[in-house]
Every structure is written in structure tokens, then in C-alpha cells.
PDB file of C-alpha atoms in Angstrom:
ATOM      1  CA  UNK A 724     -14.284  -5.096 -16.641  1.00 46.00           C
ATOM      2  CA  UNK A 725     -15.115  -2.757 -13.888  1.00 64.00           C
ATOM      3  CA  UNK A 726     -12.798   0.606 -13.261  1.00 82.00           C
ATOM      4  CA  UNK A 727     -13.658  -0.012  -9.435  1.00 94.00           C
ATOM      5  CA  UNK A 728     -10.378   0.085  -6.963  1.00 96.00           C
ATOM      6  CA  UNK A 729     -10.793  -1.589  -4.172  1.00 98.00           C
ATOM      7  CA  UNK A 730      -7.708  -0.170  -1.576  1.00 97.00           C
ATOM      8  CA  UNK A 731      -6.817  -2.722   0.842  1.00 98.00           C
ATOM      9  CA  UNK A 732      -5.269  -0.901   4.100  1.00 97.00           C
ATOM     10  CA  UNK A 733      -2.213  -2.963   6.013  1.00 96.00           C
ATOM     11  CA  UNK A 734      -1.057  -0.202   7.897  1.00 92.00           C
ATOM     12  CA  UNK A 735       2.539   1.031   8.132  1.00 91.00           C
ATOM     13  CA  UNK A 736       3.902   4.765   8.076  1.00 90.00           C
ATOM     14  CA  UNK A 737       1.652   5.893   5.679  1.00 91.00           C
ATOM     15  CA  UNK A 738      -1.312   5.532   8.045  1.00 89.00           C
ATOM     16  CA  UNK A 739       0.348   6.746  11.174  1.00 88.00           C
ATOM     17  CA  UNK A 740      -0.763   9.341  13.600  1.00 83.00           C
ATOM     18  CA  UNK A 741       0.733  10.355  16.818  1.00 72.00           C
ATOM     19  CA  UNK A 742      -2.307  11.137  19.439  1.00 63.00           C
ATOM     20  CA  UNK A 743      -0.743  12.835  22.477  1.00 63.00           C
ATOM     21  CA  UNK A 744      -0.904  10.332  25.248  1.00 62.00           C
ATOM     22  CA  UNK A 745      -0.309  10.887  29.029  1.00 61.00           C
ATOM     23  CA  UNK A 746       3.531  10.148  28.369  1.00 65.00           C
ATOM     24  CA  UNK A 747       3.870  12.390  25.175  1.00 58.00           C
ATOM     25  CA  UNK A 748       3.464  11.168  21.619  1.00 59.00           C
ATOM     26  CA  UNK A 749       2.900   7.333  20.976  1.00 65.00           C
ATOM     27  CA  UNK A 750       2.663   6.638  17.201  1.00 74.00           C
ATOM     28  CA  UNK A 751      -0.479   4.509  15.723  1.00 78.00           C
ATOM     29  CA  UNK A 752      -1.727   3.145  12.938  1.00 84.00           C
ATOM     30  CA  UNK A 753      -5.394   5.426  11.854  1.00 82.00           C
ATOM     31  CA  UNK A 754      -7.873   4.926   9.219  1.00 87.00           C
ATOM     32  CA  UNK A 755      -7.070   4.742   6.115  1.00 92.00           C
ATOM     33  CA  UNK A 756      -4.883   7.802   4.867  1.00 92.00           C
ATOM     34  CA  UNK A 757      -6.687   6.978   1.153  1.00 93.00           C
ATOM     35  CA  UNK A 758     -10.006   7.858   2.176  1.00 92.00           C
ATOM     36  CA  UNK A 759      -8.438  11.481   3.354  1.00 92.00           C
ATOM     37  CA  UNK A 760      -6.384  12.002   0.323  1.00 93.00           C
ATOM     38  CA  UNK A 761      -9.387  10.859  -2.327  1.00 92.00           C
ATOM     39  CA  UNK A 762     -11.610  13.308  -0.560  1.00 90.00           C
ATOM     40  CA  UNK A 763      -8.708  16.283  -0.651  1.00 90.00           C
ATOM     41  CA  UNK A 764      -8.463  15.693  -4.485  1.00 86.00           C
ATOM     42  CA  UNK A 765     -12.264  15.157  -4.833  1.00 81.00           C
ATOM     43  CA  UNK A 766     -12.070  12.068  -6.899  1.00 79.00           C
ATOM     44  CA  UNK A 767     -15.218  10.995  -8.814  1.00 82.00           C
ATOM     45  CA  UNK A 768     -13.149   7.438  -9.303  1.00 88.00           C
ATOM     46  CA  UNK A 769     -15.325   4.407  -7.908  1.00 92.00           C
ATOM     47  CA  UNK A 770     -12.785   3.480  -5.018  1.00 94.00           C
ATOM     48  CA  UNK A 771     -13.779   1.335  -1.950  1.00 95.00           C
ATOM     49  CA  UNK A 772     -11.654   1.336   0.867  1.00 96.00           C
ATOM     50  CA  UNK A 773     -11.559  -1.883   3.399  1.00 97.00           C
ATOM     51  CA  UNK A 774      -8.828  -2.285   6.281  1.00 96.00           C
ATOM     52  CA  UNK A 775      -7.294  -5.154   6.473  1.00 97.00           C
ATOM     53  CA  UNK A 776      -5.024  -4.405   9.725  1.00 96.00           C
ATOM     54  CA  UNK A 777      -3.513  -1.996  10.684  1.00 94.00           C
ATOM     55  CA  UNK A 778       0.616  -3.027  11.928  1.00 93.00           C
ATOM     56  CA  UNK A 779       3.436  -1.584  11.013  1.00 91.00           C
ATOM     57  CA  UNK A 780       4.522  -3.613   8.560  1.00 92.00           C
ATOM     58  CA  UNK A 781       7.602  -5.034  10.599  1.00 92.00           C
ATOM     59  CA  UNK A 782       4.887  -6.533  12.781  1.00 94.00           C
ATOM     60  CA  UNK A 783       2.818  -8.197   9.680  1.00 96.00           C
ATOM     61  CA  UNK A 784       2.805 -11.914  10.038  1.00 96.00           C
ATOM     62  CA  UNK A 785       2.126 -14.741   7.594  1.00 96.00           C
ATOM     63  CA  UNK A 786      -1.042 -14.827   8.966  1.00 97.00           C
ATOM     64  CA  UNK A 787      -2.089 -10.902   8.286  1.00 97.00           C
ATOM     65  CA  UNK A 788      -0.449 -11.752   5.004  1.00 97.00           C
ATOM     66  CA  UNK A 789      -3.103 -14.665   4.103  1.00 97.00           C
ATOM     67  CA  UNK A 790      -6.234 -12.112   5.370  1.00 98.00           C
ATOM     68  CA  UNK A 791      -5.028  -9.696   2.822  1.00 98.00           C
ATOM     69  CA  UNK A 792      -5.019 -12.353   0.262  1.00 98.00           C
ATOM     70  CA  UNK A 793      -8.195 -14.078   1.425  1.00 97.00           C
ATOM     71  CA  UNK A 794      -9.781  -9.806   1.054  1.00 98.00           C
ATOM     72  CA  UNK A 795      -7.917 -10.206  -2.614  1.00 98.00           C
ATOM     73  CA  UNK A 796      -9.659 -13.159  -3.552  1.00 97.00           C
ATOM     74  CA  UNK A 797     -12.952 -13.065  -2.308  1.00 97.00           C
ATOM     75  CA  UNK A 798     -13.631  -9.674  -3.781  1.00 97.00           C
ATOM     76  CA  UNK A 799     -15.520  -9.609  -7.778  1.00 96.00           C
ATOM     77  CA  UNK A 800     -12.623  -6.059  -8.373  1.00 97.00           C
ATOM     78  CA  UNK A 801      -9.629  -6.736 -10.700  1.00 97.00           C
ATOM     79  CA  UNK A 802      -7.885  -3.826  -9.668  1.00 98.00           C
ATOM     80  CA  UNK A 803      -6.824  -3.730  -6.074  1.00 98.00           C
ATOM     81  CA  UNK A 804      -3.946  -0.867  -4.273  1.00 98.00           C
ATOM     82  CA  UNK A 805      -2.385  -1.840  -0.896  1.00 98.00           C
ATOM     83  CA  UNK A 806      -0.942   0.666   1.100  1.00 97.00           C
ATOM     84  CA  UNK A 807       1.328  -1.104   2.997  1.00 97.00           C
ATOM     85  CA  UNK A 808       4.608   0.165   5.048  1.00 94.00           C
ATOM     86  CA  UNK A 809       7.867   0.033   3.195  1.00 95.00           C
ATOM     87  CA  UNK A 810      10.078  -2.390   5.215  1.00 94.00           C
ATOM     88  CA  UNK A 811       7.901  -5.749   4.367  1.00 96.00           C
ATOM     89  CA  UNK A 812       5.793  -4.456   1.487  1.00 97.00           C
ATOM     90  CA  UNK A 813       8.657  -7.262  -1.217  1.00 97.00           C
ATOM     91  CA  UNK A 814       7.745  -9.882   1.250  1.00 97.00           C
ATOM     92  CA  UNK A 815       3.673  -9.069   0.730  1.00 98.00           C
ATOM     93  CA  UNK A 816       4.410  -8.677  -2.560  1.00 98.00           C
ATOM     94  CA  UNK A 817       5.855 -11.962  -2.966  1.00 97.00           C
ATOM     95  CA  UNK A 818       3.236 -13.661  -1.243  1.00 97.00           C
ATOM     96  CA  UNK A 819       0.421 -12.189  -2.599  1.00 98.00           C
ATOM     97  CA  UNK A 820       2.103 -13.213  -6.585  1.00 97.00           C
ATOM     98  CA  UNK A 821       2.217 -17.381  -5.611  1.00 96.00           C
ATOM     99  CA  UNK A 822      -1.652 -16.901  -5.017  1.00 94.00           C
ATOM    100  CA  UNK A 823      -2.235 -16.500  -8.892  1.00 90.00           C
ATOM    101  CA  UNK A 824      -5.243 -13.874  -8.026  1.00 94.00           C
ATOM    102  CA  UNK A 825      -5.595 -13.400 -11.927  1.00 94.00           C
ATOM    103  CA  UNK A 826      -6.354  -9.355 -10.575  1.00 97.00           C
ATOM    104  CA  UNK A 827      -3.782  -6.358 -11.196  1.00 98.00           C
ATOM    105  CA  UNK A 828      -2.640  -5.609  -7.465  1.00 98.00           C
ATOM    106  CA  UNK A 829      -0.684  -2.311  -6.711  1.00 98.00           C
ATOM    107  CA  UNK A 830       1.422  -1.559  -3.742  1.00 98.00           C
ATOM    108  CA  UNK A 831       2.263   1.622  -1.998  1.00 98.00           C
ATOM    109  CA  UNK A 832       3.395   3.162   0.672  1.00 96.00           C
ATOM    110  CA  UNK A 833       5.346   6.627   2.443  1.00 95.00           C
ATOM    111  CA  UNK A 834       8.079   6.911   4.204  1.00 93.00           C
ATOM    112  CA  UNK A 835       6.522   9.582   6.068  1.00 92.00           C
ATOM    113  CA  UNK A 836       3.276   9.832   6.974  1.00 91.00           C
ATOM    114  CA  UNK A 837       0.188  11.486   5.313  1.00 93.00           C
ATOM    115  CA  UNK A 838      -0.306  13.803   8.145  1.00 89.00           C
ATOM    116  CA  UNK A 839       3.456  15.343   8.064  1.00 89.00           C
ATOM    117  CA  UNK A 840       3.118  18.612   5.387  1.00 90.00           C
ATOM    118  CA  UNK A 841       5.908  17.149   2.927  1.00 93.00           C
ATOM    119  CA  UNK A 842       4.930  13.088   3.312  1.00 94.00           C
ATOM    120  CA  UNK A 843       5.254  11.369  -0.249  1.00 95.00           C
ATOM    121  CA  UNK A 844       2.261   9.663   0.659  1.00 95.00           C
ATOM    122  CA  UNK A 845      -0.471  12.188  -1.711  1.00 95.00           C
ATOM    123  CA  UNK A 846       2.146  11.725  -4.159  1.00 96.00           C
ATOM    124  CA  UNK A 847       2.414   7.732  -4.089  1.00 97.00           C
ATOM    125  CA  UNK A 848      -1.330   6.860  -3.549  1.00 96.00           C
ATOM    126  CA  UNK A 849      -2.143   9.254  -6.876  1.00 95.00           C
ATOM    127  CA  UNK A 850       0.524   7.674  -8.378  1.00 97.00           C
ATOM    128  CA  UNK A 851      -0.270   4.323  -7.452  1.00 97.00           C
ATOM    129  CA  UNK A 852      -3.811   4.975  -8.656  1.00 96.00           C
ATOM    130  CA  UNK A 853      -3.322   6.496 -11.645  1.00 95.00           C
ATOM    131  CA  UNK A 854      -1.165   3.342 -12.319  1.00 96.00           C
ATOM    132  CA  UNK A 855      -4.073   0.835 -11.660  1.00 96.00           C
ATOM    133  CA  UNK A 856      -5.979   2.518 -14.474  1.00 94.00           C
ATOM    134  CA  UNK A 857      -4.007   2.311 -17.140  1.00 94.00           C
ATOM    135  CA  UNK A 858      -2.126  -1.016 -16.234  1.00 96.00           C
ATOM    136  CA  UNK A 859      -3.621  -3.869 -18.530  1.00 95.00           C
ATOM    137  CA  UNK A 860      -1.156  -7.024 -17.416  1.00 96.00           C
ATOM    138  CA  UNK A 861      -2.148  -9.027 -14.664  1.00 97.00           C
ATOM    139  CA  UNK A 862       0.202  -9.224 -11.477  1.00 97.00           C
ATOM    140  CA  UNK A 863       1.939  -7.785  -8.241  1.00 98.00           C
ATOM    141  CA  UNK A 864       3.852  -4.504  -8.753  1.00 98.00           C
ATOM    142  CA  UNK A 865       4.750  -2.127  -6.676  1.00 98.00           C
ATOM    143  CA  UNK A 866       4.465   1.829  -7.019  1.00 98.00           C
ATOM    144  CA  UNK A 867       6.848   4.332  -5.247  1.00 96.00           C
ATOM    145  CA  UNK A 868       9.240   7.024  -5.743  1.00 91.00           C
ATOM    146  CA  UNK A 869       7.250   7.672  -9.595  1.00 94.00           C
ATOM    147  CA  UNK A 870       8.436   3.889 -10.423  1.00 95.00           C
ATOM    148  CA  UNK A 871       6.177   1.249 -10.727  1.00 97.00           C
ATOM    149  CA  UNK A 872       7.340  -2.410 -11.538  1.00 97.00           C
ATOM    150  CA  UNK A 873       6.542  -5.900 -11.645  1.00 97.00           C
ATOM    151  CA  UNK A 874       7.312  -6.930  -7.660  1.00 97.00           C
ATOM    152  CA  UNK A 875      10.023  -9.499  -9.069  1.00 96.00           C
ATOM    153  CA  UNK A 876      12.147  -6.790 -10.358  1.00 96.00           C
ATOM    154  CA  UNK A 877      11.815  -4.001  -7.441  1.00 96.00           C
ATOM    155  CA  UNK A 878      14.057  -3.747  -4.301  1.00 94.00           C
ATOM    156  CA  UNK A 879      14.347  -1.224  -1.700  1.00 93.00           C
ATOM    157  CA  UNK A 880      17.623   0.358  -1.534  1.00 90.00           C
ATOM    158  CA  UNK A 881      19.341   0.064   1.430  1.00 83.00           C
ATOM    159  CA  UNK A 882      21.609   3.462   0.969  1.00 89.00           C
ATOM    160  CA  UNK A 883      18.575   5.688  -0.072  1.00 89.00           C
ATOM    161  CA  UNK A 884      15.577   3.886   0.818  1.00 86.00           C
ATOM    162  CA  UNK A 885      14.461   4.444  -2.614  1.00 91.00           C
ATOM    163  CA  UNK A 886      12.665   1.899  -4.572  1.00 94.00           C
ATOM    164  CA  UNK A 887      13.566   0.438  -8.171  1.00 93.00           C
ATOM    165  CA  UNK A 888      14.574  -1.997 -10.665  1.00 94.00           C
ATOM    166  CA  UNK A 889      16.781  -4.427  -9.664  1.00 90.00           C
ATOM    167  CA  UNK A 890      19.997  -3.958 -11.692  1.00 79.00           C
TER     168      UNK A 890
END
């Protein structure tokens, strides 16, 4: 089996910039905040990065969803990271586990942005990675806050935003 990643990009607050505009600062979703961080920590891994949209992901529809499965399927790499934003990334998760892709998929996220100085995103795309490497079962998990778990046992807590098990 390959080492190749392939990261899928979906968007959300981990890819946002804020261009000034003629009205002041309008938020958007950029290129993929991977490709900057990779190059920062001059990584010799074997990582291609695609986007797949780019929405926040309280604008990702069903139909964004079956793309990113669709870019899951079709590609020949078994271990695949989406950075996705936090507030749909269980329901992408969920989808993307009924499509029995028979690859180890990842998912990340920030809940600030890589461009802010103290974002989490470095921190969960290295984790994330790091993750895909050594991971050997096949399935949907999701990587945040230095906790990664199987997708079916993670929720988002609604008091500290923080990810975990589900107890």
C-alpha cells in the first residue's frame, strides 16, 4: 500500500481569509490552508492536495457531500484527510462511512483559522496527518483537539466546542 495522502479540501474556518473589500472585511473560503502548512514544516511526505469546494460547512449540501465521496472513491489512495469546518464535519462523517470506501479517511478542522497567529489549525492538520500514517483499520474518524476516533463515537460539545468520545 502506498503512504500517499490525498487531502480533500471542503472549506470551513480552517481555510478562511478575510480580503479587505470596499465595505471592510468579508470572510472567504482560500486555497487550501494544507498546502501552506506542509510547505511551513517542509514535509518530504507524498501529499496531494485537491479542493473539493470550498463552503463553510453550514452551507455544505448533500450534494457537495456526494462530490467529496465521488473524489473518495474514484481516487487509487487509501489514506485520505478532509479538512472540513467543525459545525457539519459528524454529518460528512456519517455520510462518507455508509459509502463503505474500504480507505482510512481522516477529518479535521480549526476553529480559527490558519491565518490567525494562535489558530489550532497547524496543530490539527499535523495531527491529523500524523494519524493517517500510523492508523491501520479501515474507516471514518475524526481528528481534533489531540483526539482522534472512530466518527461513530465523536461529538462536538456544545459547552466547549471541544471534540470527543461520546460518553
Amino acid at each position: 500500500m502506498s503512504n500517499k495522502i490525498l487531502v480533500l479540501q471542503t472549506g470551513g474556518t480552517l481555510d478562511k481569509c478575510y480580503p479587505k473589500t470596499i465595505l471592510g472585511y468579508a470572510f472567504e473560503i482560500g486555497e487550501p490552508a494544507v498546502s501552506r502548512v506542509l510547505d511551513r514544516v517542509k514535509s518530504s511526505l507524498a501529499v496531494e492536495v485537491k479542493s473539493v469546494c470550498r463552503l463553510d460547512s453550514q452551507d455544505i449540501r448533500q450534494e457537495d457531500r456526494v462530490k467529496l465521496a465521488g473524489a473518495c472513491r474514484e481516487t487509487e489512495v487509501k489514506r485520505i484527510l478532509v479538512t472540513h469546518g467543525t459545525d457539519t464535519m459528524l454529518e460528512t462523517a456519517d455520510m462518507l462511512s455508509k459509502e463503505q470506501l474500504d480507505k482510512i479517511i481522516v477529518l479535521t478542522g480549526s476553529f480559527l483559522p490558519e491565518t490567525f497567529k494562535d489558530s489550532d489549525a497547524d496543530f490539527n492538520i499535523g495531527f491529523a496527518i500524523g494519524c493517517l500514517q500510523t492508523m491501520t483499520s479501515i474507516g471514518v474518524y475524526v481528528a481534533m483537539n489531540g483526539c482522534v476516533l472512530p466518527w461513530s463515537n465523536c461529538r462536538r460539545d456544545s459547552q466547549t466546542n471541544m471534540f470527543g468520545p461520546i460518553e
